[in-house]
Amino acid sequence: MTVKNDKNIIIFEGINTLSVSLSLDCGQAFRWSEKEYGIWHGVAFGKAVDISQEEDKLILKGNFSEDDERIWADYFDLGRDYFSICEKLKSDPHLKVAIEAYPGIRILRQESWEALCSFIISQNNNIPRIKGIVERLCTHFGEDLRNGDFTFPSAEKLALLTVEDLAPIRSGFRAKYIIDAAQKVANGEVNLQKLSSCDIDEAREELIKIKGVGAKVAECTLLYGCGRVDAFPVDVWVRRIMSEMYPDGLPDCTKTVEGIAQQYLFHWRRNVE
DNA sequence: AGCCAGGGTCTGC
DNA sequence: GCAGACCATGGC
């Protein structure tokens, strides 16, 4: 799979069913921007990178250490057979339309704390403003990478802050939820590590212990932050999809990959008309 | 100006 | 259990 891996560049070859731009900009992650045509810049796992793709190559440029190859392969979920999953999903006519309109969306395996915190911020909010709040959260409280970028601040760091400390990020009523989440994660009351492998209903209950985390935010955390592609977040757009297209529930072809189906339907529905 | 945004909490039946 | 007010903020 890897062709090249040195200090400043990693290239994965033979990659199919991946659109970098769609995957990074379909409302699942909030820290990526297209700094010039076809080159996406952002920070994940505390590392700044530039990402592009050519034919079947996924190209990463940055300042790499040994484990970065594994980290980024994992981030883009390269170990999962999206080609076969999409073929199966396309047996449903609506999913066929959505997947053919926006091919190559993958579910990114983000850090669980970042996903949890980001989707707390997302509540009753729109994507451009979510990005702004997350950006200010990072510049004010993240670690300075000395190149203009900042890491996503740890739960431990945020757990020491007060609601007033968060005023500059202008997150509104969500500030108290961010603090509560940070405290419960930092003191171990909520164990994010185990959420990727434990029973999914148990995982949902664990997350809902946090103030400001309901069914939707919990589901997003499991899908984007815990690699649980059977999680199925329902926001206003997905609610529309369900009433318009699936009044009797999801088709059988989505079993075990409901979250992937959700992402294609969500992005398609937001972009029609 | 008013409505909407990847919702959740709290209160009152 | 369930509907409805309310919550901050900004884009349109």
GROMACS .gro file of C-alpha atoms (C1' of nucleotides) in nm:
model
  298
    1MET     CA    1   0.000   0.000   0.000
    2THR     CA    2   0.274   0.252   0.092
    3VAL     CA    3   0.520   0.354  -0.174
    4LYS     CA    4   0.718   0.609   0.007
    5ASN     CA    5   0.765   0.707   0.367
    6ASP     CA    6   1.036   0.950   0.465
    7LYS     CA    7   1.078   1.247   0.691
    8ASN     CA    8   0.866   1.485   0.488
    9ILE     CA    9   0.637   1.282   0.265
   10ILE     CA   10   0.417   0.976   0.288
   11ILE     CA   11   0.249   0.834  -0.020
   12PHE     CA   12  -0.015   0.564  -0.012
   13GLU     CA   13  -0.066   0.397  -0.346
   14GLY     CA   14  -0.346   0.183  -0.483
   15ILE     CA   15  -0.618   0.369  -0.296
   16ASN     CA   16  -0.973   0.349  -0.429
   17THR     CA   17  -1.304   0.496  -0.319
   18LEU     CA   18  -1.142   0.800  -0.163
   19SER     CA   19  -1.207   1.165  -0.231
   20VAL     CA   20  -0.985   1.370  -0.003
   21SER     CA   21  -1.179   1.690  -0.059
   22LEU     CA   22  -1.522   1.533   0.000
   23SER     CA   23  -1.404   1.337   0.302
   24LEU     CA   24  -1.241   1.639   0.466
   25ASP     CA   25  -1.521   1.880   0.379
   26CYS     CA   26  -1.851   1.694   0.423
   27GLY     CA   27  -1.932   1.812   0.774
   28GLN     CA   28  -1.762   1.538   0.975
   29ALA     CA   29  -1.437   1.724   1.058
   30PHE     CA   30  -1.396   2.095   1.117
   31ARG     CA   31  -1.024   2.170   1.100
   32TRP     CA   32  -0.943   2.126   0.731
   33SER     CA   33  -0.920   2.398   0.467
   34GLU     CA   34  -0.818   2.398   0.103
   35LYS     CA   35  -0.518   2.631   0.119
   36GLU     CA   36  -0.464   2.612  -0.255
   37TYR     CA   37  -0.642   2.414  -0.523
   38GLY     CA   38  -0.634   2.045  -0.434
   39ILE     CA   39  -0.416   2.088  -0.126
   40TRP     CA   40  -0.584   2.049   0.210
   41HIS     CA   41  -0.416   2.173   0.523
   42GLY     CA   42  -0.507   2.089   0.878
   43VAL     CA   43  -0.408   1.939   1.210
   44ALA     CA   44  -0.498   1.600   1.355
   45PHE     CA   45  -0.329   1.394   1.626
   46GLY     CA   46  -0.127   1.704   1.707
   47LYS     CA   47   0.038   1.705   1.366
   48ALA     CA   48   0.003   1.957   1.084
   49VAL     CA   49  -0.010   1.817   0.730
   50ASP     CA   50  -0.082   1.906   0.368
   51ILE     CA   51  -0.291   1.645   0.190
   52SER     CA   52  -0.353   1.594  -0.179
   53GLN     CA   53  -0.421   1.309  -0.417
   54GLU     CA   54  -0.322   1.209  -0.769
   55GLU     CA   55  -0.489   0.916  -0.941
   56ASP     CA   56  -0.473   0.630  -0.689
   57LYS     CA   57  -0.219   0.805  -0.467
   58LEU     CA   58  -0.287   0.972  -0.134
   59ILE     CA   59  -0.007   1.218  -0.064
   60LEU     CA   60   0.080   1.360   0.276
   61LYS     CA   61   0.342   1.626   0.336
   62GLY     CA   62   0.459   1.726   0.681
   63ASN     CA   63   0.719   1.669   0.943
   64PHE     CA   64   0.684   1.300   1.009
   65SER     CA   65   0.802   1.050   1.265
   66GLU     CA   66   0.792   0.674   1.259
   67ASP     CA   67   0.431   0.605   1.349
   68ASP     CA   68   0.279   0.859   1.111
   69GLU     CA   69   0.221   0.608   0.835
   70ARG     CA   70  -0.001   0.404   1.063
   71ILE     CA   71  -0.171   0.712   1.207
   72TRP     CA   72  -0.274   0.854   0.869
   73ALA     CA   73  -0.370   0.520   0.717
   74ASP     CA   74  -0.596   0.480   1.016
   75TYR     CA   75  -0.731   0.836   0.988
   76PHE     CA   76  -0.850   0.774   0.632
   77ASP     CA   77  -0.980   0.430   0.728
   78LEU     CA   78  -0.767   0.272   0.456
   79GLY     CA   79  -0.811  -0.072   0.608
   80ARG     CA   80  -1.183  -0.078   0.530
   81ASP     CA   81  -1.315  -0.197   0.194
   82TYR     CA   82  -1.526   0.105   0.096
   83PHE     CA   83  -1.554  -0.015  -0.263
   84SER     CA   84  -1.748  -0.325  -0.159
   85ILE     CA   85  -1.949  -0.134   0.101
   86CYS     CA   86  -2.056   0.125  -0.158
   87GLU     CA   87  -2.146  -0.145  -0.409
   88LYS     CA   88  -2.372  -0.302  -0.149
   89LEU     CA   89  -2.526   0.033  -0.050
   90LYS     CA   90  -2.601   0.113  -0.415
   91SER     CA   91  -2.860  -0.165  -0.422
   92ASP     CA   92  -3.085   0.101  -0.268
   93PRO     CA   93  -3.187   0.355  -0.537
   94HIS     CA   94  -3.153   0.664  -0.317
   95LEU     CA   95  -2.813   0.563  -0.191
   96LYS     CA   96  -2.709   0.487  -0.547
   97VAL     CA   97  -2.789   0.846  -0.646
   98ALA     CA   98  -2.610   0.991  -0.342
   99ILE     CA   99  -2.297   0.778  -0.381
  100GLU     CA  100  -2.269   0.841  -0.755
  101ALA     CA  101  -2.315   1.215  -0.703
  102TYR     CA  102  -2.042   1.237  -0.436
  103PRO     CA  103  -1.819   0.929  -0.467
  104GLY     CA  104  -1.529   0.867  -0.233
  105ILE     CA  105  -1.658   0.994   0.100
  106ARG     CA  106  -1.496   0.802   0.383
  107ILE     CA  107  -1.562   0.819   0.754
  108LEU     CA  108  -1.253   0.971   0.911
  109ARG     CA  109  -1.129   0.809   1.229
  110GLN     CA  110  -1.080   1.123   1.433
  111GLU     CA  111  -0.956   1.142   1.789
  112SER     CA  112  -1.244   1.066   2.020
  113TRP     CA  113  -1.202   1.373   2.242
  114GLU     CA  114  -1.184   1.608   1.945
  115ALA     CA  115  -1.494   1.449   1.792
  116LEU     CA  116  -1.687   1.467   2.119
  117CYS     CA  117  -1.594   1.829   2.183
  118SER     CA  118  -1.653   1.936   1.820
  119PHE     CA  119  -2.001   1.785   1.810
  120ILE     CA  120  -2.094   1.939   2.144
  121ILE     CA  121  -2.013   2.268   1.972
  122SER     CA  122  -2.220   2.162   1.671
  123GLN     CA  123  -2.550   2.159   1.855
  124ASN     CA  124  -2.810   2.396   1.714
  125ASN     CA  125  -2.534   2.548   1.505
  126ASN     CA  126  -2.420   2.565   1.142
  127ILE     CA  127  -2.102   2.428   0.991
  128PRO     CA  128  -1.921   2.757   0.911
  129ARG     CA  129  -1.971   2.878   1.266
  130ILE     CA  130  -1.873   2.543   1.415
  131LYS     CA  131  -1.544   2.573   1.229
  132GLY     CA  132  -1.490   2.923   1.364
  133ILE     CA  133  -1.553   2.821   1.726
  134VAL     CA  134  -1.329   2.513   1.696
  135GLU     CA  135  -1.057   2.728   1.541
  136ARG     CA  136  -1.070   2.979   1.824
  137LEU     CA  137  -1.073   2.697   2.079
  138CYS     CA  138  -0.749   2.567   1.929
  139THR     CA  139  -0.569   2.900   1.893
  140HIS     CA  140  -0.658   3.003   2.249
  141PHE     CA  141  -0.601   2.675   2.430
  142GLY     CA  142  -0.418   2.434   2.200
  143GLU     CA  143  -0.046   2.378   2.181
  144ASP     CA  144   0.136   2.619   1.949
  145LEU     CA  145   0.306   2.421   1.671
  146ARG     CA  146   0.507   2.732   1.574
  147ASN     CA  147   0.396   2.732   1.212
  148GLY     CA  148   0.063   2.908   1.252
  149ASP     CA  149  -0.111   2.589   1.360
  150PHE     CA  150  -0.235   2.478   1.699
  151THR     CA  151  -0.330   2.136   1.830
  152PHE     CA  152  -0.678   2.058   1.951
  153PRO     CA  153  -0.663   2.129   2.326
  154SER     CA  154  -0.668   1.826   2.553
  155ALA     CA  155  -0.954   1.748   2.790
  156GLU     CA  156  -0.705   1.783   3.076
  157LYS     CA  157  -0.622   2.140   2.970
  158LEU     CA  158  -0.985   2.244   2.926
  159ALA     CA  159  -1.089   2.079   3.252
  160LEU     CA  160  -0.893   2.346   3.439
  161LEU     CA  161  -1.085   2.632   3.276
  162THR     CA  162  -1.409   2.806   3.364
  163VAL     CA  163  -1.699   2.908   3.144
  164GLU     CA  164  -1.570   3.266   3.156
  165ASP     CA  165  -1.231   3.152   3.027
  166LEU     CA  166  -1.406   3.025   2.715
  167ALA     CA  167  -1.569   3.363   2.640
  168PRO     CA  168  -1.323   3.447   2.359
  169ILE     CA  169  -1.426   3.145   2.153
  170ARG     CA  170  -1.790   3.271   2.146
  171SER     CA  171  -1.948   2.929   2.181
  172GLY     CA  172  -2.252   3.069   2.361
  173PHE     CA  173  -2.450   2.837   2.585
  174ARG     CA  174  -2.227   2.544   2.480
  175ALA     CA  175  -1.933   2.662   2.694
  176LYS     CA  176  -2.065   2.495   3.009
  177TYR     CA  177  -2.108   2.171   2.816
  178ILE     CA  178  -1.748   2.182   2.691
  179ILE     CA  179  -1.621   2.227   3.046
  180ASP     CA  180  -1.838   1.944   3.180
  181ALA     CA  181  -1.720   1.710   2.905
  182ALA     CA  182  -1.356   1.801   2.964
  183GLN     CA  183  -1.388   1.739   3.338
  184LYS     CA  184  -1.565   1.404   3.302
  185VAL     CA  185  -1.311   1.284   3.046
  186ALA     CA  186  -1.011   1.414   3.237
  187ASN     CA  187  -1.115   1.261   3.569
  188GLY     CA  188  -1.205   0.927   3.414
  189GLU     CA  189  -1.577   0.945   3.483
  190VAL     CA  190  -1.622   0.898   3.109
  191ASN     CA  191  -1.378   0.655   2.949
  192LEU     CA  192  -1.348   0.735   2.580
  193GLN     CA  193  -1.099   0.455   2.517
  194LYS     CA  194  -1.341   0.174   2.582
  195LEU     CA  195  -1.616   0.320   2.363
  196SER     CA  196  -1.468   0.179   2.044
  197SER     CA  197  -1.507  -0.181   2.158
  198CYS     CA  198  -1.781  -0.204   2.421
  199ASP     CA  199  -2.149  -0.270   2.352
  200ILE     CA  200  -2.280   0.024   2.153
  201ASP     CA  201  -2.578   0.091   2.378
  202GLU     CA  202  -2.345   0.094   2.677
  203ALA     CA  203  -2.127   0.341   2.487
  204ARG     CA  204  -2.428   0.565   2.422
  205GLU     CA  205  -2.518   0.566   2.792
  206GLU     CA  206  -2.161   0.651   2.886
  207LEU     CA  207  -2.158   0.958   2.660
  208ILE     CA  208  -2.501   1.081   2.763
  209LYS     CA  209  -2.369   1.123   3.119
  210ILE     CA  210  -2.211   1.445   2.991
  211LYS     CA  211  -2.423   1.761   3.012
  212GLY     CA  212  -2.510   1.881   2.665
  213VAL     CA  213  -2.463   1.539   2.511
  214GLY     CA  214  -2.782   1.382   2.386
  215ALA     CA  215  -2.853   1.109   2.133
  216LYS     CA  216  -2.724   1.301   1.831
  217VAL     CA  217  -2.393   1.417   1.976
  218ALA     CA  218  -2.333   1.071   2.125
  219GLU     CA  219  -2.395   0.911   1.788
  220CYS     CA  220  -2.156   1.152   1.613
  221THR     CA  221  -1.886   1.082   1.872
  222LEU     CA  222  -1.921   0.708   1.818
  223LEU     CA  223  -1.920   0.738   1.439
  224TYR     CA  224  -1.645   0.994   1.387
  225GLY     CA  225  -1.442   0.952   1.703
  226CYS     CA  226  -1.466   0.581   1.785
  227GLY     CA  227  -1.471   0.414   1.445
  228ARG     CA  228  -1.825   0.283   1.500
  229VAL     CA  229  -1.971   0.287   1.149
  230ASP     CA  230  -2.291   0.128   1.278
  231ALA     CA  231  -2.371   0.453   1.464
  232PHE     CA  232  -2.637   0.661   1.289
  233PRO     CA  233  -2.659   1.032   1.377
  234VAL     CA  234  -2.992   1.194   1.294
  235ASP     CA  235  -2.982   1.571   1.250
  236VAL     CA  236  -3.238   1.792   1.074
  237TRP     CA  237  -3.111   1.690   0.728
  238VAL     CA  238  -3.114   1.318   0.802
  239ARG     CA  239  -3.456   1.360   0.959
  240ARG     CA  240  -3.577   1.506   0.629
  241ILE     CA  241  -3.420   1.216   0.441
  242MET     CA  242  -3.589   0.963   0.666
  243SER     CA  243  -3.937   1.115   0.629
  244GLU     CA  244  -3.900   1.180   0.255
  245MET     CA  245  -3.733   0.854   0.149
  246TYR     CA  246  -3.740   0.595   0.425
  247PRO     CA  247  -4.067   0.632   0.617
  248ASP     CA  248  -4.042   0.263   0.712
  249GLY     CA  249  -3.678   0.281   0.823
  250LEU     CA  250  -3.338   0.222   0.666
  251PRO     CA  251  -3.302  -0.045   0.394
  252ASP     CA  252  -3.133  -0.373   0.487
  253CYS     CA  253  -2.825  -0.299   0.274
  254THR     CA  254  -2.717  -0.043   0.535
  255LYS     CA  255  -2.689  -0.302   0.816
  256THR     CA  256  -2.363  -0.261   1.012
  257VAL     CA  257  -2.258   0.040   0.799
  258GLU     CA  258  -2.546   0.275   0.878
  259GLY     CA  259  -2.305   0.558   0.954
  260ILE     CA  260  -2.141   0.540   0.613
  261ALA     CA  261  -2.481   0.544   0.442
  262GLN     CA  262  -2.575   0.838   0.662
  263GLN     CA  263  -2.274   1.041   0.548
  264TYR     CA  264  -2.353   0.998   0.178
  265LEU     CA  265  -2.721   1.079   0.230
  266PHE     CA  266  -2.643   1.380   0.453
  267HIS     CA  267  -2.401   1.535   0.204
  268TRP     CA  268  -2.627   1.466  -0.092
  269ARG     CA  269  -2.937   1.609   0.075
  270ARG     CA  270  -2.756   1.926   0.183
  271ASN     CA  271  -2.641   1.989  -0.172
  272VAL     CA  272  -2.954   1.925  -0.381
  273GLU     CA  273  -3.121   2.229  -0.542
  274DA     C1'  274  -3.628   4.139   1.039
  275DG     C1'  275  -3.679   3.691   1.100
  276DC     C1'  276  -3.540   3.226   1.019
  277DC     C1'  277  -3.223   2.859   1.042
  278DA     C1'  278  -2.828   2.591   1.187
  279DG     C1'  279  -2.511   1.821   1.217
  280DG     C1'  280  -2.956   1.972   1.977
  281DG     C1'  281  -3.018   1.947   2.458
  282DT     C1'  282  -3.221   2.086   2.900
  283DC     C1'  283  -3.579   2.205   3.179
  284DT     C1'  284  -4.045   2.269   3.295
  285DG     C1'  285  -4.528   2.172   3.297
  286DC     C1'  286  -4.893   1.866   3.181
  287DG     C1'  287  -4.365   1.010   2.827
  288DC     C1'  288  -4.410   1.431   2.557
  289DA     C1'  289  -4.470   1.913   2.380
  290DG     C1'  290  -4.288   2.375   2.407
  291DA     C1'  291  -3.992   2.753   2.572
  292DC     C1'  292  -3.539   2.864   2.595
  293DC     C1'  293  -3.062   2.877   2.512
  294DA     C1'  294  -2.598   3.240   2.219
  295DT     C1'  295  -2.435   3.344   1.789
  296DG     C1'  296  -2.386   3.458   1.312
  297DG     C1'  297  -2.506   3.397   0.811
  298DC     C1'  298  -2.842   3.474   0.491
   0.00000   0.00000   0.00000
